[in-house]
XYZ file of C-alpha atoms in Angstrom:
532
model
C -109.055 24.473 -188.889
C -106.245 23.353 -191.229
C -106.376 26.789 -192.951
C -106.137 28.555 -189.606
C -103.105 26.501 -188.541
C -101.407 27.001 -191.910
C -101.769 30.759 -191.553
C -99.876 30.843 -188.254
C -96.243 31.924 -188.257
C -93.545 29.457 -187.055
C -93.148 31.506 -183.862
C -96.882 31.308 -183.194
C -96.904 27.563 -183.772
C -93.950 27.104 -181.402
C -95.649 29.284 -178.776
C -98.874 27.285 -179.111
C -96.995 24.021 -178.791
C -95.140 25.162 -175.654
C -98.416 26.373 -174.143
C -100.120 23.026 -174.819
C -97.115 21.126 -173.485
C -96.962 23.055 -170.203
C -100.746 22.998 -169.805
C -100.771 19.214 -170.241
C -97.999 18.810 -167.645
C -99.737 20.922 -164.990
C -103.089 19.290 -165.710
C -101.579 15.857 -165.097
C -99.962 17.093 -161.887
C -103.208 18.695 -160.663
C -105.155 15.534 -161.448
C -102.656 13.424 -159.496
C -102.885 15.655 -156.405
C -106.678 15.695 -156.638
C -106.714 11.906 -156.760
C -104.394 11.525 -153.768
C -106.353 14.110 -151.759
C -106.315 13.232 -148.091
C -105.230 9.646 -148.584
C -102.450 8.113 -146.524
C -98.861 9.160 -146.985
C -96.923 8.509 -150.142
C -93.383 7.171 -150.492
C -90.624 9.760 -150.475
C -89.720 11.516 -153.711
C -85.974 12.280 -153.992
C -84.997 15.927 -154.418
C -83.601 17.154 -157.697
C -86.739 16.946 -159.837
C -86.951 19.653 -162.496
C -90.135 21.291 -163.747
C -91.787 19.444 -166.622
C -89.206 16.626 -166.894
C -89.182 15.577 -163.220
C -86.360 13.125 -162.412
C -85.726 12.128 -166.015
C -82.404 13.948 -166.200
C -81.067 11.874 -163.288
C -81.665 8.665 -165.239
C -80.836 9.947 -168.711
C -77.324 10.978 -167.716
C -76.710 7.583 -166.060
C -75.255 4.906 -168.345
C -76.822 2.210 -166.181
C -80.211 3.308 -164.769
C -80.435 0.274 -162.463
C -77.186 1.398 -160.802
C -78.452 4.997 -160.521
C -81.701 3.774 -158.946
C -79.716 1.535 -156.587
C -77.745 4.570 -155.384
C -81.023 6.426 -154.791
C -82.295 3.448 -152.783
C -79.206 3.621 -150.570
C -80.062 7.264 -149.854
C -83.875 7.210 -149.711
C -84.824 3.664 -148.825
C -86.191 0.576 -150.608
C -89.348 2.314 -151.849
C -89.527 5.786 -153.387
C -91.369 7.760 -156.068
C -90.039 9.334 -159.226
C -91.639 11.762 -161.653
C -90.668 10.789 -165.196
C -92.116 13.500 -167.392
C -95.874 13.137 -167.078
C -95.558 9.659 -165.558
C -95.391 8.847 -161.884
C -93.314 5.775 -160.967
C -92.784 3.713 -157.821
C -89.346 2.109 -157.462
C -88.894 -0.903 -155.171
C -85.446 -2.168 -154.232
C -85.519 -4.955 -151.637
C -87.072 -8.370 -151.092
C -89.760 -7.190 -148.679
C -91.038 -4.417 -150.946
C -90.895 -6.783 -153.935
C -93.163 -9.202 -152.105
C -95.520 -6.376 -151.129
C -95.799 -5.022 -154.672
C -95.531 -8.178 -156.779
C -97.300 -10.718 -154.550
C -99.726 -8.991 -152.197
C -100.607 -6.428 -154.883
C -100.125 -8.694 -157.893
C -103.668 -8.156 -159.198
C -103.540 -4.385 -158.649
C -100.197 -4.056 -160.461
C -100.896 -6.512 -163.273
C -101.043 -4.174 -166.261
C -98.392 -2.725 -168.567
C -97.823 0.990 -169.182
C -98.570 2.261 -172.669
C -95.355 3.099 -174.554
C -95.315 4.385 -178.124
C -92.314 2.326 -179.212
C -93.706 -0.861 -177.682
C -97.049 -0.248 -179.370
C -95.473 0.004 -182.833
C -93.175 -2.979 -182.257
C -95.912 -5.233 -180.858
C -98.666 -5.012 -183.496
C -100.591 -2.499 -181.397
C -100.135 -4.679 -178.275
C -101.159 -7.953 -179.901
C -97.836 -9.211 -178.498
C -99.339 -10.510 -175.272
C -96.375 -9.867 -172.950
C -96.612 -6.134 -173.648
C -100.414 -5.952 -173.735
C -102.302 -4.120 -170.977
C -104.506 -6.212 -168.740
C -107.586 -7.081 -170.773
C -109.705 -9.993 -171.977
C -107.249 -10.442 -174.854
C -104.239 -10.626 -172.525
C -105.939 -13.149 -170.230
C -107.001 -15.381 -173.132
C -103.569 -15.335 -174.773
C -101.871 -16.055 -171.472
C -104.042 -19.173 -171.089
C -103.295 -20.279 -174.649
C -99.537 -19.869 -174.302
C -99.353 -21.596 -170.924
C -101.654 -24.498 -171.869
C -100.822 -25.048 -175.573
C -97.277 -23.808 -176.141
C -95.284 -23.741 -172.904
C -96.961 -26.289 -170.652
C -94.639 -28.658 -168.772
C -95.837 -31.515 -170.960
C -95.125 -29.580 -174.167
C -91.672 -28.488 -172.958
C -90.849 -32.136 -172.175
C -91.974 -33.103 -175.674
C -89.672 -30.469 -177.155
C -86.525 -31.709 -175.409
C -85.526 -34.011 -178.249
C -85.887 -31.239 -180.840
C -84.032 -28.756 -178.650
C -81.164 -31.118 -177.904
C -80.745 -32.176 -181.548
C -80.455 -28.542 -182.684
C -77.918 -27.685 -179.999
C -75.939 -30.834 -180.877
C -75.858 -29.727 -184.501
C -74.451 -26.335 -183.481
C -71.797 -28.012 -181.332
C -70.853 -30.236 -184.287
C -70.471 -27.177 -186.502
C -68.223 -25.567 -183.882
C -66.087 -28.717 -183.743
C -65.728 -28.708 -187.535
C -64.559 -25.084 -187.375
C -62.068 -25.911 -184.607
C -60.760 -28.971 -186.490
C -60.233 -26.996 -189.685
C -58.423 -24.203 -187.862
C -54.644 -23.997 -188.202
C -54.324 -22.107 -184.913
C -52.396 -24.153 -182.366
C -54.308 -22.783 -179.380
C -57.745 -23.394 -180.877
C -60.145 -21.457 -183.055
C -61.112 -17.881 -182.215
C -64.872 -17.614 -181.605
C -66.980 -14.549 -180.816
C -69.209 -16.154 -178.194
C -71.993 -13.589 -178.179
C -72.653 -14.178 -181.875
C -72.286 -17.964 -181.500
C -74.714 -18.150 -178.570
C -77.208 -15.963 -180.456
C -77.052 -18.238 -183.532
C -77.451 -21.390 -181.424
C -80.449 -19.938 -179.595
C -82.000 -18.583 -182.803
C -81.703 -21.915 -184.630
C -83.108 -23.823 -181.660
C -86.024 -21.443 -181.162
C -86.860 -21.302 -184.887
C -86.835 -25.086 -185.174
C -89.278 -25.356 -182.282
C -91.462 -22.459 -183.413
C -91.481 -22.997 -187.169
C -89.884 -26.361 -187.820
C -86.774 -25.112 -189.613
C -83.188 -24.217 -188.878
C -82.065 -20.987 -190.533
C -78.521 -19.911 -189.589
C -75.215 -21.596 -190.406
C -74.080 -24.432 -192.706
C -77.328 -26.369 -192.240
C -79.641 -23.356 -192.407
C -82.331 -22.890 -195.046
C -83.390 -19.234 -194.723
C -80.425 -17.427 -193.230
C -81.015 -13.997 -194.777
C -84.591 -13.787 -193.462
C -83.624 -15.047 -190.002
C -80.775 -12.558 -189.688
C -83.017 -9.746 -190.924
C -85.571 -10.574 -188.240
C -82.864 -10.803 -185.583
C -81.483 -7.455 -186.751
C -84.878 -5.770 -186.437
C -85.270 -7.114 -182.895
C -81.814 -5.848 -181.879
C -82.392 -2.442 -183.487
C -85.769 -2.082 -181.776
C -84.293 -2.960 -178.392
C -81.503 -0.428 -178.839
C -83.902 2.393 -179.771
C -86.294 1.627 -176.920
C -83.626 0.949 -174.289
C -84.060 4.186 -172.335
C -87.617 4.927 -173.372
C -88.789 7.217 -176.172
C -89.524 10.895 -175.696
C -93.201 10.170 -176.387
C -93.277 7.650 -173.545
C -92.685 10.413 -171.005
C -94.386 13.257 -172.887
C -97.341 11.775 -174.828
C -97.977 15.118 -176.504
C -94.937 14.517 -178.707
C -96.493 11.254 -179.868
C -99.900 12.792 -180.498
C -98.308 15.502 -182.645
C -96.026 13.057 -184.492
C -92.842 14.830 -183.387
C -90.878 11.834 -182.080
C -88.437 10.601 -184.734
C -87.741 7.382 -182.834
C -91.395 6.370 -183.178
C -91.032 6.645 -186.951
C -87.863 4.532 -186.810
C -89.699 1.836 -184.857
C -92.531 1.885 -187.411
C -90.072 1.223 -190.247
C -88.353 -1.566 -188.294
C -91.718 -3.137 -187.473
C -92.622 -3.240 -191.186
C -89.363 -5.052 -191.937
C -89.963 -7.690 -189.273
C -93.578 -8.097 -190.394
C -92.469 -8.879 -193.956
C -90.344 -11.782 -192.691
C -93.032 -13.108 -190.347
C -95.778 -12.806 -192.978
C -93.676 -14.717 -195.498
C -92.951 -17.485 -193.006
C -96.629 -17.706 -192.064
C -97.687 -18.026 -195.712
C -95.022 -20.689 -196.290
C -96.305 -22.596 -193.279
C -99.870 -22.508 -194.512
C -98.796 -23.775 -197.946
C -96.870 -26.604 -196.312
C -99.888 -27.575 -194.195
C -102.208 -27.507 -197.188
C -99.962 -30.091 -198.835
C -100.322 -32.405 -195.817
C -104.046 -32.992 -196.023
C -103.763 -36.491 -194.632
C -102.564 -35.136 -191.298
C -105.175 -34.719 -188.584
C -105.596 -31.427 -186.783
C -104.236 -33.043 -183.607
C -101.073 -34.082 -185.440
C -100.630 -30.561 -186.748
C -101.257 -29.049 -183.322
C -98.537 -31.227 -181.809
C -96.057 -30.042 -184.432
C -94.215 -26.753 -184.094
C -95.646 -23.671 -182.376
C -96.834 -22.069 -185.591
C -98.758 -25.251 -186.410
C -100.453 -25.054 -183.020
C -101.431 -21.408 -183.462
C -102.759 -21.949 -186.995
C -104.812 -24.918 -185.752
C -106.248 -22.830 -182.912
C -107.117 -20.125 -185.439
C -108.816 -22.657 -187.730
C -110.864 -23.873 -184.768
C -111.862 -20.285 -183.846
C -110.090 -20.572 -180.486
C -107.988 -17.414 -180.753
C -109.335 -14.136 -179.316
C -111.245 -11.950 -181.764
C -109.680 -8.626 -180.712
C -107.171 -8.919 -183.593
C -107.216 -10.868 -186.839
C -105.706 -14.342 -186.649
C -102.591 -13.574 -188.692
C -101.722 -10.633 -186.432
C -102.051 -12.758 -183.292
C -99.905 -15.540 -184.766
C -97.171 -13.166 -185.958
C -97.150 -11.215 -182.674
C -96.893 -14.416 -180.620
C -94.098 -15.803 -182.778
C -92.233 -12.483 -182.578
C -92.561 -12.535 -178.790
C -91.081 -16.016 -178.529
C -88.236 -15.387 -180.951
C -87.209 -12.089 -179.349
C -87.545 -13.383 -175.790
C -85.997 -16.795 -176.414
C -82.922 -15.665 -178.349
C -81.920 -12.404 -176.634
C -82.234 -13.652 -173.053
C -80.329 -16.866 -173.798
C -77.533 -15.028 -175.616
C -77.190 -12.421 -172.860
C -77.137 -14.937 -169.991
C -74.656 -17.345 -171.584
C -72.306 -14.552 -172.716
C -72.157 -13.205 -169.164
C -71.724 -16.756 -167.815
C -68.647 -17.494 -169.946
C -67.235 -14.017 -169.179
C -67.609 -14.564 -165.444
C -66.091 -18.047 -165.649
C -63.075 -16.835 -167.627
C -62.454 -14.216 -164.932
C -62.799 -17.001 -162.341
C -61.001 -19.971 -164.018
C -61.543 -22.324 -161.080
C -65.263 -22.360 -161.940
C -64.490 -23.754 -165.419
C -62.371 -26.494 -163.850
C -65.102 -27.313 -161.345
C -67.820 -27.410 -164.029
C -65.772 -29.688 -166.282
C -64.896 -31.920 -163.348
C -68.632 -32.329 -162.625
C -69.278 -33.108 -166.305
C -66.530 -35.732 -166.379
C -67.897 -37.359 -163.217
C -71.565 -37.386 -164.284
C -71.248 -37.817 -168.066
C -67.721 -39.166 -168.505
C -65.456 -38.639 -171.480
C -66.787 -41.398 -173.738
C -70.212 -39.982 -174.563
C -71.997 -36.655 -174.873
C -74.303 -34.896 -172.458
C -77.907 -36.029 -172.861
C -81.175 -34.772 -171.459
C -81.166 -37.182 -168.513
C -77.893 -35.643 -167.267
C -79.131 -32.078 -166.862
C -80.870 -32.502 -163.489
C -77.694 -34.059 -162.071
C -75.428 -31.206 -163.168
C -76.041 -29.081 -160.088
C -72.934 -26.928 -160.482
C -73.897 -26.005 -164.055
C -77.329 -25.010 -162.724
C -75.657 -22.967 -159.980
C -73.567 -21.121 -162.597
C -76.735 -20.130 -164.477
C -78.390 -18.928 -161.250
C -75.376 -16.916 -160.134
C -75.023 -15.348 -163.581
C -78.679 -14.285 -163.582
C -78.258 -12.897 -160.067
C -75.332 -10.662 -161.036
C -76.354 -9.843 -164.623
C -80.110 -10.269 -165.055
C -81.183 -9.884 -168.682
C -83.667 -7.177 -167.648
C -82.329 -5.485 -164.466
C -85.594 -3.546 -164.019
C -87.720 -6.381 -165.526
C -90.791 -5.404 -167.519
C -92.438 -2.335 -165.971
C -95.933 -2.760 -164.580
C -98.738 -0.290 -164.091
C -101.193 -0.133 -161.190
C -104.768 -0.770 -162.312
C -106.222 0.618 -159.115
C -105.348 2.572 -155.990
C -103.664 0.409 -153.371
C -101.234 0.329 -150.466
C -97.665 -0.929 -150.845
C -96.268 -1.294 -147.372
C -97.391 1.819 -145.518
C -97.625 3.943 -148.643
C -100.541 4.928 -150.850
C -100.075 4.306 -154.588
C -102.536 5.788 -157.059
C -103.961 4.100 -160.129
C -101.845 4.649 -163.244
C -98.530 4.707 -161.370
C -95.763 2.763 -163.068
C -94.057 0.072 -160.959
C -90.288 -0.348 -161.428
C -88.780 -3.303 -159.517
C -84.980 -2.898 -159.417
C -84.191 -6.594 -159.622
C -80.444 -5.983 -159.854
C -80.479 -4.083 -156.543
C -82.606 -6.781 -154.889
C -80.268 -9.515 -156.131
C -77.149 -7.780 -154.801
C -78.512 -6.902 -151.363
C -75.667 -7.651 -148.907
C -78.189 -8.477 -146.169
C -79.233 -11.520 -148.213
C -76.224 -12.180 -150.438
C -72.814 -12.147 -148.659
C -70.090 -10.787 -150.951
C -72.878 -9.731 -153.316
C -70.679 -8.658 -156.247
C -68.473 -11.753 -156.282
C -69.165 -14.655 -158.627
C -69.804 -17.600 -156.289
C -71.953 -20.348 -157.858
C -71.248 -22.437 -154.748
C -73.710 -20.323 -152.746
C -76.535 -22.098 -154.606
C -75.239 -25.452 -153.403
C -74.952 -24.373 -149.752
C -76.468 -21.284 -148.113
C -78.929 -20.523 -150.946
C -79.562 -24.020 -152.293
C -83.339 -23.663 -151.860
C -83.585 -20.377 -153.786
C -85.212 -20.978 -157.177
C -85.623 -18.904 -160.356
C -89.343 -19.390 -160.885
C -90.623 -16.365 -158.988
C -91.354 -17.835 -155.568
C -88.235 -16.390 -153.940
C -88.395 -12.606 -153.976
C -84.644 -12.191 -153.521
C -84.045 -13.713 -156.993
C -86.425 -12.527 -159.724
C -84.715 -12.489 -163.146
C -87.905 -13.857 -164.750
C -90.292 -11.716 -162.721
C -93.174 -13.259 -160.810
C -96.944 -13.458 -160.585
C -99.319 -12.669 -163.426
C -96.619 -10.871 -165.390
C -93.872 -13.383 -164.744
C -92.250 -14.976 -167.795
C -94.268 -18.065 -168.836
C -91.222 -19.554 -170.582
C -89.031 -20.060 -167.492
C -88.787 -23.859 -167.812
C -88.094 -23.642 -171.541
C -85.389 -20.966 -171.142
C -83.589 -22.729 -168.295
C -83.607 -26.044 -170.110
C -82.054 -24.509 -173.225
C -79.430 -22.449 -171.345
C -78.351 -25.356 -169.138
C -77.938 -27.742 -172.039
C -76.044 -25.254 -174.249
C -73.630 -24.438 -171.414
C -73.191 -28.069 -170.349
C -72.692 -29.306 -173.915
C -70.204 -26.553 -174.722
C -68.062 -26.982 -171.585
C -68.099 -30.768 -171.914
C -66.881 -30.823 -175.524
C -64.546 -27.828 -175.533
C -61.841 -26.078 -173.586
C -62.289 -22.323 -173.561
C -59.529 -19.807 -172.847
C -59.159 -16.059 -172.676
C -57.232 -14.710 -175.682
C -55.201 -12.317 -173.502
C -53.783 -12.231 -169.991
C -56.164 -9.420 -169.051
C -59.518 -9.885 -167.337
C -62.602 -9.923 -169.534
C -64.194 -6.476 -169.793
C -67.525 -6.673 -167.922
C -68.974 -3.320 -169.058
C -72.747 -3.390 -169.535
C -74.907 -1.794 -172.205
C -78.238 -1.075 -170.564
C -81.334 -1.721 -172.629
C -84.310 -4.038 -172.971
C -81.594 -6.702 -172.886
C -78.635 -5.931 -170.617
C -75.853 -6.876 -173.030
C -72.098 -6.966 -172.608
C -70.641 -3.904 -174.364
C -67.558 -5.481 -175.949
C -67.513 -8.667 -178.049
C -66.300 -11.813 -176.289
C -63.542 -13.437 -178.371
C -62.170 -16.659 -176.880
C -60.034 -19.605 -177.959
C -62.031 -22.820 -178.292
C -60.460 -26.272 -178.707
C -61.827 -29.850 -178.459
C -61.196 -31.546 -175.109
C -62.541 -35.079 -175.726
C -61.431 -37.969 -178.012
C -62.208 -37.282 -181.683
C -64.731 -40.136 -182.055
C -67.055 -38.408 -179.548
C -67.631 -35.613 -182.083
C -68.585 -37.937 -184.935
């Protein structure tokens, strides 16, 4: 067979490839129509689909796919179908359809689509959040919810979280004090928020702080963070192989190879940290297993592995590294994105900074720092976080799902294997639910929308998703974001460096980042002894 292929001319090989490609496309289309048969009607499919690629060109030419899909929803309604290469997708764009698809059909739409880039990045889907529905996914979901992110465990972690954030605030004060600038020290907030989140998450996950003056492994931490960012950027619009699997089978997608190289780099860091952790544990023989399990997250996972309580689908080291990677990537990127947008929105609406600091001065005062008991009382700070996530959700289309079985969404038949794309950004800016939907009004969450929560029970606000595939770290993420924002605004004044509004351009991807850096002037606002 290899000899026969080698003897073909380049033109013959190209002709064979095109034939296979077109044959695969029409086979998939025929199979879909056979499956639908005489079933009930399907949702509308917008015009403009091209042969082979379907509607891909409509999304590829759009800088912000969630905006392009929102425009389609205005024209074709809150539920419609797209053909994305060989994949069929169902897009939902309002609260009612979100409830239909994500609540009434939660079990039917509980899987994840198979993407080549995700597979390489996630240790062949050992990273449970990207894994398809399976015994492994169910077992890991139980372990993470019960052992790592339970309400009791999150409460236990508050002291560690707060101490790490306090350390970062102290370092920022030292930088501001040393600065000779009269208006304060210039700080790039996106980088600062990322470092704060990374240090906090690493301390909780692995027991050590890595970035900054008090860090112990800065090069490795920054290398891991770099691999996560690079992976997100490559996978932001999907790889060619994701829409045309034939390219992946034949090894013709260069981006897949890039992801493979990035994954090897991140694995080297994670493997080294895991080996260091095991050596540290072996030197603490007097500690009981329970003591080790109640340590950092890596301790807990190693203990579960030693007790044979991890699934057997992958080797223990792979499961531990994949789980740690999931928590680091999810915990740092989402926090950085949300807080960067929050400060940007507040600088463009200065009265919100004044109102937040007034609340802090009333609840906390100016003679002590924010502590964990204050957070639940800081309702305006909480409202700022909610309003930021409403306008700029970290994942505007959240994680795509895949239907495990045929079902009905509303009045429409959806076949097994269809990808589900909830346009959360469109849902969260629906003028029927949110008056003045594109204005930054945290006050709405203290008045008209005070009962709307972020935990997936209100289908008009779903930045963390909902149901079986909802983010299990909601409580952890909110706690960290609220305390970082409250601590920062309490200790520092923040000002725009120019008279112009902050540029709010978005870079769409797995994390919906602000395009331009956010440089601001930061200066202490409380008496000097408070920072000691």
